[in-house]
Amino acid sequence: MVPAGWHVVDVPAPSLTAAERCWRRTLRGAGISVTRAQVTAYASRLPLGERGIREVVERAVHSARAHGRDVAHEDVAAALRTHPDHDPAGLARRVPASTRLEDLVLPAATREGIDEVVAHARWSTAAHEELALAGVRGRGVVVLFHGPSGTGKTAAAEAVATAVERDLWVVDLAKVVSKWLGETQRNLDLLLSAAETAGVVLLFDEADGLFGKRGEVTDARDRYANLEIDFLLQRLELHRGVVVLTSNRPAALDEAFARRIRLSVRFETPGHEDREELWRRLLPRTLLATGASTDRVAREELTGAAIRAAALAATVRAMEGGGPVTETHLDAAVRRELEKVRRPRAARAVTS
């Protein structure tokens, strides 16, 4: 409650142009040289005033000096990521973004879509100001990654966060969704507000569980479920950060959700050449027995996640036997992955 005689004045965040000027002035005063694009990225990341910008730069300088080096862009970016240190309140888990774009093995069309997501995450705020777009809706970057399970959607979200130098928060749907009336909406509002303030990439994995189609109202339970989806759609439209949703069943998403999506990227089961590349990256020749090769197992139509699991299983068995990975190890591991999805083998196994 505001004390008697007091007046509360909402001070808006500085415009991007004003924030960029402040960043340049503060960085120049600290003797830090960065590019124009990096300044725009700092200003777009968090709506900081002069004091907040000064605190970030001071932290970057102290960190660099503690490590005995000149302060650089990496120090400023790291200081910005931890200013302030927000807690997702148990509604999401913070995942250290370590996967890089170059770690992904994807078809050209999918990779092009990912690159476009990165561009929007970096430049959307600046583009809105450049075009003088009015209104508060639709300023966030909401993207949908859809396709079969195991095709790299979650890894791609992590790579996007790494590329734009932001933390990744993975939403815990079990904590967000509540059976109590109004609690789900409260949790969603709290989570989106915290994510926006922290400047993180927010990931709703298997989003169809939360963004599913609204159904016909037959009782109070249906009505409240539809209200939750209505609230989420409207709240998402007001969000100013980056949100990634993944789904194995995009047709199950509510139709009204489509117009809130800025970008949609399709993930496919890897083709033969991509599978060969995945096997080569996971099991280089130095780990294989003499004469062993991953060429034949690459013919099996496995997802990237299944190939990773098979490579790990083959390596475990090889280490257990005290030797390199043989084709027998590879065949056994691939057979188990195919059994999981009830698919017959395409290539004849090696008999020992």
GROMACS .gro file of C-alpha atoms in nm:
model
  352
    1MET     CA    1   0.000   0.000   0.000
    2VAL     CA    2   0.129   0.347  -0.088
    3PRO     CA    3   0.166   0.575   0.218
    4ALA     CA    4  -0.063   0.877   0.240
    5GLY     CA    5   0.072   1.175   0.050
    6TRP     CA    6   0.295   0.964  -0.174
    7HIS     CA    7   0.253   0.941  -0.549
    8VAL     CA    8   0.376   0.645  -0.753
    9VAL     CA    9   0.516   0.729  -1.096
   10ASP     CA   10   0.592   0.452  -1.344
   11VAL     CA   11   0.915   0.537  -1.524
   12PRO     CA   12   0.935   0.354  -1.858
   13ALA     CA   13   1.253   0.176  -1.961
   14PRO     CA   14   1.477   0.383  -2.190
   15SER     CA   15   1.433   0.342  -2.561
   16LEU     CA   16   1.679   0.120  -2.743
   17THR     CA   17   1.853   0.424  -2.894
   18ALA     CA   18   1.890   0.589  -2.553
   19ALA     CA   19   2.015   0.264  -2.400
   20GLU     CA   20   2.271   0.221  -2.679
   21ARG     CA   21   2.403   0.573  -2.615
   22CYS     CA   22   2.437   0.499  -2.247
   23TRP     CA   23   2.613   0.169  -2.316
   24ARG     CA   24   2.860   0.333  -2.556
   25ARG     CA   25   2.934   0.615  -2.311
   26THR     CA   26   2.987   0.379  -2.018
   27LEU     CA   27   3.198   0.132  -2.216
   28ARG     CA   28   3.411   0.412  -2.360
   29GLY     CA   29   3.468   0.549  -2.011
   30ALA     CA   30   3.591   0.207  -1.897
   31GLY     CA   31   3.821   0.175  -2.199
   32ILE     CA   32   3.629  -0.120  -2.344
   33SER     CA   33   3.615  -0.159  -2.722
   34VAL     CA   34   3.319  -0.346  -2.869
   35THR     CA   35   3.136  -0.346  -3.200
   36ARG     CA   36   2.814  -0.161  -3.279
   37ALA     CA   37   2.632  -0.492  -3.311
   38GLN     CA   38   2.749  -0.595  -2.964
   39VAL     CA   39   2.624  -0.268  -2.814
   40THR     CA   40   2.284  -0.327  -2.975
   41ALA     CA   41   2.283  -0.681  -2.833
   42TYR     CA   42   2.353  -0.549  -2.481
   43ALA     CA   43   2.078  -0.287  -2.506
   44SER     CA   44   1.829  -0.538  -2.649
   45ARG     CA   45   1.898  -0.801  -2.387
   46LEU     CA   46   1.777  -0.619  -2.074
   47PRO     CA   47   1.597  -0.283  -2.031
   48LEU     CA   48   1.862  -0.135  -1.802
   49GLY     CA   49   1.897   0.227  -1.698
   50GLU     CA   50   2.226   0.413  -1.654
   51ARG     CA   51   2.289   0.271  -1.307
   52GLY     CA   52   2.230  -0.088  -1.414
   53ILE     CA   53   2.456  -0.049  -1.718
   54ARG     CA   54   2.730   0.098  -1.499
   55GLU     CA   55   2.702  -0.196  -1.256
   56VAL     CA   56   2.733  -0.448  -1.541
   57VAL     CA   57   3.041  -0.276  -1.684
   58GLU     CA   58   3.204  -0.251  -1.339
   59ARG     CA   59   3.146  -0.621  -1.281
   60ALA     CA   60   3.299  -0.703  -1.620
   61VAL     CA   61   3.606  -0.492  -1.540
   62HIS     CA   62   3.654  -0.656  -1.199
   63SER     CA   63   3.618  -1.003  -1.348
   64ALA     CA   64   3.873  -0.937  -1.622
   65ARG     CA   65   4.122  -0.786  -1.379
   66ALA     CA   66   4.083  -1.081  -1.143
   67HIS     CA   67   4.189  -1.307  -1.430
   68GLY     CA   68   4.477  -1.080  -1.527
   69ARG     CA   69   4.349  -0.978  -1.872
   70ASP     CA   70   4.207  -0.678  -2.053
   71VAL     CA   71   3.829  -0.653  -2.040
   72ALA     CA   72   3.658  -0.769  -2.359
   73HIS     CA   73   3.313  -0.841  -2.501
   74GLU     CA   74   3.304  -1.186  -2.337
   75ASP     CA   75   3.341  -1.028  -1.991
   76VAL     CA   76   3.060  -0.780  -2.057
   77ALA     CA   77   2.832  -1.056  -2.192
   78ALA     CA   78   2.904  -1.277  -1.889
   79ALA     CA   79   2.835  -0.990  -1.648
   80LEU     CA   80   2.510  -0.912  -1.827
   81ARG     CA   81   2.396  -1.275  -1.801
   82THR     CA   82   2.428  -1.261  -1.422
   83HIS     CA   83   2.271  -0.918  -1.373
   84PRO     CA   84   2.063  -0.966  -1.179
   85ASP     CA   85   2.080  -1.332  -1.077
   86HIS     CA   86   1.713  -1.426  -1.117
   87ASP     CA   87   1.555  -1.738  -0.975
   88PRO     CA   88   1.282  -1.910  -1.179
   89ALA     CA   89   1.110  -1.989  -0.846
   90GLY     CA   90   1.114  -2.364  -0.907
   91LEU     CA   91   0.892  -2.327  -1.215
   92ALA     CA   92   1.182  -2.386  -1.452
   93ARG     CA   93   1.537  -2.515  -1.435
   94ARG     CA   94   1.834  -2.315  -1.553
   95VAL     CA   95   2.034  -2.513  -1.811
   96PRO     CA   96   2.390  -2.403  -1.888
   97ALA     CA   97   2.380  -2.341  -2.263
   98SER     CA   98   2.685  -2.524  -2.401
   99THR     CA   99   2.559  -2.672  -2.730
  100ARG     CA  100   2.675  -2.458  -3.024
  101LEU     CA  101   2.517  -2.412  -3.365
  102GLU     CA  102   2.813  -2.589  -3.526
  103ASP     CA  103   2.747  -2.894  -3.305
  104LEU     CA  104   2.412  -2.951  -3.475
  105VAL     CA  105   2.380  -3.189  -3.770
  106LEU     CA  106   2.065  -3.079  -3.950
  107PRO     CA  107   1.923  -3.062  -4.303
  108ALA     CA  108   1.989  -2.733  -4.482
  109ALA     CA  109   1.628  -2.612  -4.454
  110THR     CA  110   1.619  -2.674  -4.078
  111ARG     CA  111   1.955  -2.505  -4.024
  112GLU     CA  112   1.835  -2.204  -4.224
  113GLY     CA  113   1.532  -2.184  -3.995
  114ILE     CA  114   1.754  -2.196  -3.685
  115ASP     CA  115   1.973  -1.918  -3.823
  116GLU     CA  116   1.662  -1.707  -3.877
  117VAL     CA  117   1.555  -1.766  -3.515
  118VAL     CA  118   1.897  -1.645  -3.396
  119ALA     CA  119   1.868  -1.334  -3.614
  120HIS     CA  120   1.525  -1.250  -3.470
  121ALA     CA  121   1.646  -1.309  -3.113
  122ARG     CA  122   1.935  -1.068  -3.172
  123TRP     CA  123   1.770  -0.795  -3.379
  124SER     CA  124   1.394  -0.800  -3.319
  125THR     CA  125   1.399  -0.519  -3.061
  126ALA     CA  126   1.613  -0.301  -3.287
  127ALA     CA  127   1.391  -0.377  -3.587
  128HIS     CA  128   1.079  -0.272  -3.395
  129GLU     CA  129   1.241   0.060  -3.312
  130GLU     CA  130   1.376   0.106  -3.665
  131LEU     CA  131   1.024   0.060  -3.806
  132ALA     CA  132   0.868   0.271  -3.529
  133LEU     CA  133   0.615  -0.006  -3.461
  134ALA     CA  134   0.366   0.096  -3.194
  135GLY     CA  135   0.190  -0.124  -2.939
  136VAL     CA  136   0.307  -0.370  -2.679
  137ARG     CA  137   0.179  -0.692  -2.836
  138GLY     CA  138   0.383  -0.921  -3.055
  139ARG     CA  139   0.723  -0.786  -2.953
  140GLY     CA  140   0.848  -1.118  -2.821
  141VAL     CA  141   1.011  -1.381  -3.040
  142VAL     CA  142   0.791  -1.692  -3.010
  143VAL     CA  143   0.909  -1.988  -3.216
  144LEU     CA  144   0.789  -2.344  -3.265
  145PHE     CA  145   1.028  -2.636  -3.323
  146HIS     CA  146   0.824  -2.934  -3.438
  147GLY     CA  147   0.898  -3.281  -3.568
  148PRO     CA  148   0.952  -3.641  -3.456
  149SER     CA  149   1.099  -3.717  -3.116
  150GLY     CA  150   1.477  -3.732  -3.100
  151THR     CA  151   1.547  -3.506  -3.399
  152GLY     CA  152   1.732  -3.233  -3.207
  153LYS     CA  153   1.463  -2.979  -3.114
  154THR     CA  154   1.577  -2.933  -2.754
  155ALA     CA  155   1.945  -2.926  -2.852
  156ALA     CA  156   1.863  -2.658  -3.111
  157ALA     CA  157   1.695  -2.444  -2.843
  158GLU     CA  158   2.010  -2.472  -2.633
  159ALA     CA  159   2.223  -2.377  -2.935
  160VAL     CA  160   2.006  -2.070  -2.996
  161ALA     CA  161   2.059  -1.961  -2.634
  162THR     CA  162   2.435  -2.013  -2.671
  163ALA     CA  163   2.444  -1.815  -2.996
  164VAL     CA  164   2.272  -1.512  -2.843
  165GLU     CA  165   2.467  -1.547  -2.516
  166ARG     CA  166   2.166  -1.600  -2.293
  167ASP     CA  167   2.073  -1.852  -2.029
  168LEU     CA  168   1.817  -2.120  -2.107
  169TRP     CA  169   1.528  -2.186  -1.872
  170VAL     CA  170   1.341  -2.513  -1.932
  171VAL     CA  171   0.984  -2.490  -1.802
  172ASP     CA  172   0.876  -2.760  -1.557
  173LEU     CA  173   0.517  -2.814  -1.667
  174ALA     CA  174   0.444  -3.033  -1.365
  175LYS     CA  175   0.519  -2.735  -1.140
  176VAL     CA  176   0.343  -2.477  -1.356
  177VAL     CA  177   0.012  -2.656  -1.411
  178SER     CA  178  -0.202  -2.674  -1.097
  179LYS     CA  179  -0.537  -2.827  -1.017
  180TRP     CA  180  -0.630  -2.519  -0.813
  181LEU     CA  181  -0.834  -2.249  -0.979
  182GLY     CA  182  -0.621  -1.955  -1.090
  183GLU     CA  183  -0.292  -2.111  -0.976
  184THR     CA  184  -0.176  -2.208  -1.327
  185GLN     CA  185  -0.233  -1.853  -1.455
  186ARG     CA  186  -0.046  -1.711  -1.158
  187ASN     CA  187   0.248  -1.945  -1.214
  188LEU     CA  188   0.264  -1.864  -1.586
  189ASP     CA  189   0.255  -1.491  -1.523
  190LEU     CA  190   0.529  -1.521  -1.260
  191LEU     CA  191   0.745  -1.733  -1.488
  192LEU     CA  192   0.710  -1.514  -1.798
  193SER     CA  193   0.774  -1.198  -1.596
  194ALA     CA  194   1.088  -1.346  -1.439
  195ALA     CA  195   1.213  -1.473  -1.777
  196GLU     CA  196   1.162  -1.133  -1.938
  197THR     CA  197   1.340  -0.952  -1.656
  198ALA     CA  198   1.629  -1.200  -1.664
  199GLY     CA  199   1.657  -1.184  -2.043
  200VAL     CA  200   1.667  -1.562  -2.083
  201VAL     CA  201   1.548  -1.796  -2.356
  202LEU     CA  202   1.243  -1.978  -2.220
  203LEU     CA  203   1.180  -2.333  -2.343
  204PHE     CA  204   0.842  -2.508  -2.323
  205ASP     CA  205   0.937  -2.867  -2.410
  206GLU     CA  206   0.650  -3.082  -2.542
  207ALA     CA  207   0.433  -2.772  -2.544
  208ASP     CA  208   0.121  -2.948  -2.674
  209GLY     CA  209   0.061  -3.056  -2.314
  210LEU     CA  210   0.000  -2.692  -2.221
  211PHE     CA  211  -0.098  -2.527  -2.549
  212GLY     CA  212  -0.347  -2.795  -2.658
  213LYS     CA  213  -0.670  -2.720  -2.839
  214ARG     CA  214  -0.956  -2.578  -2.643
  215GLY     CA  215  -1.237  -2.829  -2.618
  216GLU     CA  216  -1.614  -2.814  -2.606
  217VAL     CA  217  -1.736  -2.695  -2.268
  218THR     CA  218  -1.943  -2.962  -2.096
  219ASP     CA  219  -1.869  -2.877  -1.733
  220ALA     CA  220  -1.686  -2.629  -1.510
  221ARG     CA  221  -1.359  -2.820  -1.547
  222ASP     CA  222  -1.364  -2.773  -1.926
  223ARG     CA  223  -1.444  -2.405  -1.888
  224TYR     CA  224  -1.150  -2.346  -1.652
  225ALA     CA  225  -0.914  -2.542  -1.878
  226ASN     CA  226  -1.015  -2.324  -2.173
  227LEU     CA  227  -0.966  -2.011  -1.962
  228GLU     CA  228  -0.611  -2.122  -1.884
  229ILE     CA  229  -0.531  -2.155  -2.254
  230ASP     CA  230  -0.693  -1.817  -2.325
  231PHE     CA  231  -0.479  -1.656  -2.055
  232LEU     CA  232  -0.161  -1.821  -2.179
  233LEU     CA  233  -0.218  -1.708  -2.538
  234GLN     CA  234  -0.285  -1.350  -2.433
  235ARG     CA  235   0.006  -1.342  -2.186
  236LEU     CA  236   0.245  -1.484  -2.444
  237GLU     CA  237   0.147  -1.206  -2.684
  238LEU     CA  238   0.262  -0.949  -2.426
  239HIS     CA  239   0.593  -1.121  -2.353
  240ARG     CA  240   0.899  -0.931  -2.477
  241GLY     CA  241   1.156  -1.211  -2.458
  242VAL     CA  242   1.248  -1.522  -2.656
  243VAL     CA  243   1.024  -1.828  -2.616
  244VAL     CA  244   1.086  -2.163  -2.783
  245LEU     CA  245   0.818  -2.432  -2.790
  246THR     CA  246   0.880  -2.788  -2.904
  247SER     CA  247   0.616  -3.035  -3.012
  248ASN     CA  248   0.597  -3.380  -3.166
  249ARG     CA  249   0.232  -3.314  -3.257
  250PRO     CA  250   0.190  -2.959  -3.390
  251ALA     CA  251  -0.164  -3.042  -3.508
  252ALA     CA  252  -0.260  -3.079  -3.141
  253LEU     CA  253  -0.182  -2.714  -3.069
  254ASP     CA  254  -0.468  -2.466  -3.045
  255GLU     CA  255  -0.541  -2.291  -3.376
  256ALA     CA  256  -0.531  -1.948  -3.209
  257PHE     CA  257  -0.172  -2.017  -3.115
  258ALA     CA  258  -0.058  -2.011  -3.478
  259ARG     CA  259  -0.078  -1.632  -3.513
  260ARG     CA  260   0.129  -1.585  -3.197
  261ILE     CA  261   0.417  -1.781  -3.352
  262ARG     CA  262   0.685  -1.564  -3.514
  263LEU     CA  263   0.873  -1.856  -3.672
  264SER     CA  264   0.810  -2.228  -3.719
  265VAL     CA  265   1.096  -2.472  -3.787
  266ARG     CA  266   1.043  -2.832  -3.898
  267PHE     CA  267   1.283  -3.102  -3.775
  268GLU     CA  268   1.313  -3.422  -3.977
  269THR     CA  269   1.461  -3.765  -3.910
  270PRO     CA  270   1.819  -3.737  -4.043
  271GLY     CA  271   1.893  -3.863  -4.395
  272HIS     CA  272   2.173  -4.103  -4.477
  273GLU     CA  273   2.446  -3.837  -4.514
  274ASP     CA  274   2.349  -3.670  -4.186
  275ARG     CA  275   2.345  -4.007  -4.008
  276GLU     CA  276   2.694  -4.081  -4.140
  277GLU     CA  277   2.812  -3.744  -4.006
  278LEU     CA  278   2.650  -3.807  -3.667
  279TRP     CA  279   2.819  -4.146  -3.637
  280ARG     CA  280   3.157  -3.998  -3.738
  281ARG     CA  281   3.130  -3.722  -3.479
  282LEU     CA  282   3.023  -3.954  -3.200
  283LEU     CA  283   3.260  -4.241  -3.282
  284PRO     CA  284   3.577  -4.120  -3.453
  285ARG     CA  285   3.802  -4.383  -3.611
  286THR     CA  286   4.045  -4.361  -3.318
  287LEU     CA  287   3.784  -4.537  -3.101
  288LEU     CA  288   3.706  -4.811  -3.353
  289ALA     CA  289   3.875  -5.149  -3.388
  290THR     CA  290   4.092  -5.208  -3.694
  291GLY     CA  291   3.865  -5.271  -3.991
  292ALA     CA  292   3.552  -5.154  -3.806
  293SER     CA  293   3.337  -4.883  -3.962
  294THR     CA  294   3.014  -4.699  -3.888
  295ASP     CA  295   2.919  -4.685  -4.258
  296ARG     CA  296   2.689  -4.986  -4.244
  297VAL     CA  297   2.503  -4.892  -3.924
  298ALA     CA  298   2.449  -4.545  -4.071
  299ARG     CA  299   2.207  -4.709  -4.315
  300GLU     CA  300   1.965  -4.772  -4.029
  301GLU     CA  301   1.704  -4.495  -4.006
  302LEU     CA  302   1.768  -4.377  -3.653
  303THR     CA  303   1.714  -4.030  -3.509
  304GLY     CA  304   2.005  -3.829  -3.376
  305ALA     CA  305   1.907  -3.915  -3.018
  306ALA     CA  306   1.897  -4.288  -3.102
  307ILE     CA  307   2.238  -4.272  -3.272
  308ARG     CA  308   2.383  -4.102  -2.966
  309ALA     CA  309   2.234  -4.370  -2.740
  310ALA     CA  310   2.369  -4.648  -2.964
  311ALA     CA  311   2.717  -4.494  -2.976
  312LEU     CA  312   2.719  -4.466  -2.598
  313ALA     CA  313   2.600  -4.827  -2.553
  314ALA     CA  314   2.861  -4.961  -2.795
  315THR     CA  315   3.137  -4.768  -2.620
  316VAL     CA  316   3.027  -4.893  -2.277
  317ARG     CA  317   3.042  -5.255  -2.395
  318ALA     CA  318   3.382  -5.197  -2.554
  319MET     CA  319   3.521  -5.045  -2.235
  320GLU     CA  320   3.379  -5.335  -2.036
  321GLY     CA  321   3.574  -5.572  -2.261
  322GLY     CA  322   3.889  -5.363  -2.241
  323GLY     CA  323   3.917  -5.301  -2.616
  324PRO     CA  324   3.804  -5.072  -2.899
  325VAL     CA  325   3.453  -5.054  -3.041
  326THR     CA  326   3.388  -5.336  -3.285
  327GLU     CA  327   3.114  -5.379  -3.544
  328THR     CA  328   2.965  -5.647  -3.319
  329HIS     CA  329   2.927  -5.383  -3.046
  330LEU     CA  330   2.771  -5.143  -3.297
  331ASP     CA  331   2.528  -5.405  -3.430
  332ALA     CA  332   2.406  -5.497  -3.082
  333ALA     CA  333   2.358  -5.135  -2.982
  334VAL     CA  334   2.172  -5.046  -3.303
  335ARG     CA  335   1.951  -5.353  -3.276
  336ARG     CA  336   1.837  -5.243  -2.931
  337GLU     CA  337   1.755  -4.893  -3.056
  338LEU     CA  338   1.550  -5.037  -3.343
  339GLU     CA  339   1.366  -5.267  -3.104
  340LYS     CA  340   1.257  -4.962  -2.903
  341VAL     CA  341   1.068  -4.830  -3.205
  342ARG     CA  342   0.977  -5.180  -3.339
  343ARG     CA  343   1.156  -5.129  -3.667
  344PRO     CA  344   1.332  -5.407  -3.863
  345ARG     CA  345   1.696  -5.382  -3.959
  346ALA     CA  346   1.790  -5.245  -4.301
  347ALA     CA  347   2.147  -5.382  -4.302
  348ARG     CA  348   2.265  -5.734  -4.227
  349ALA     CA  349   2.437  -5.765  -3.891
  350VAL     CA  350   2.793  -5.888  -3.849
  351THR     CA  351   2.812  -6.237  -3.700
  352SER     CA  352   3.096  -6.303  -3.461
   0.00000   0.00000   0.00000
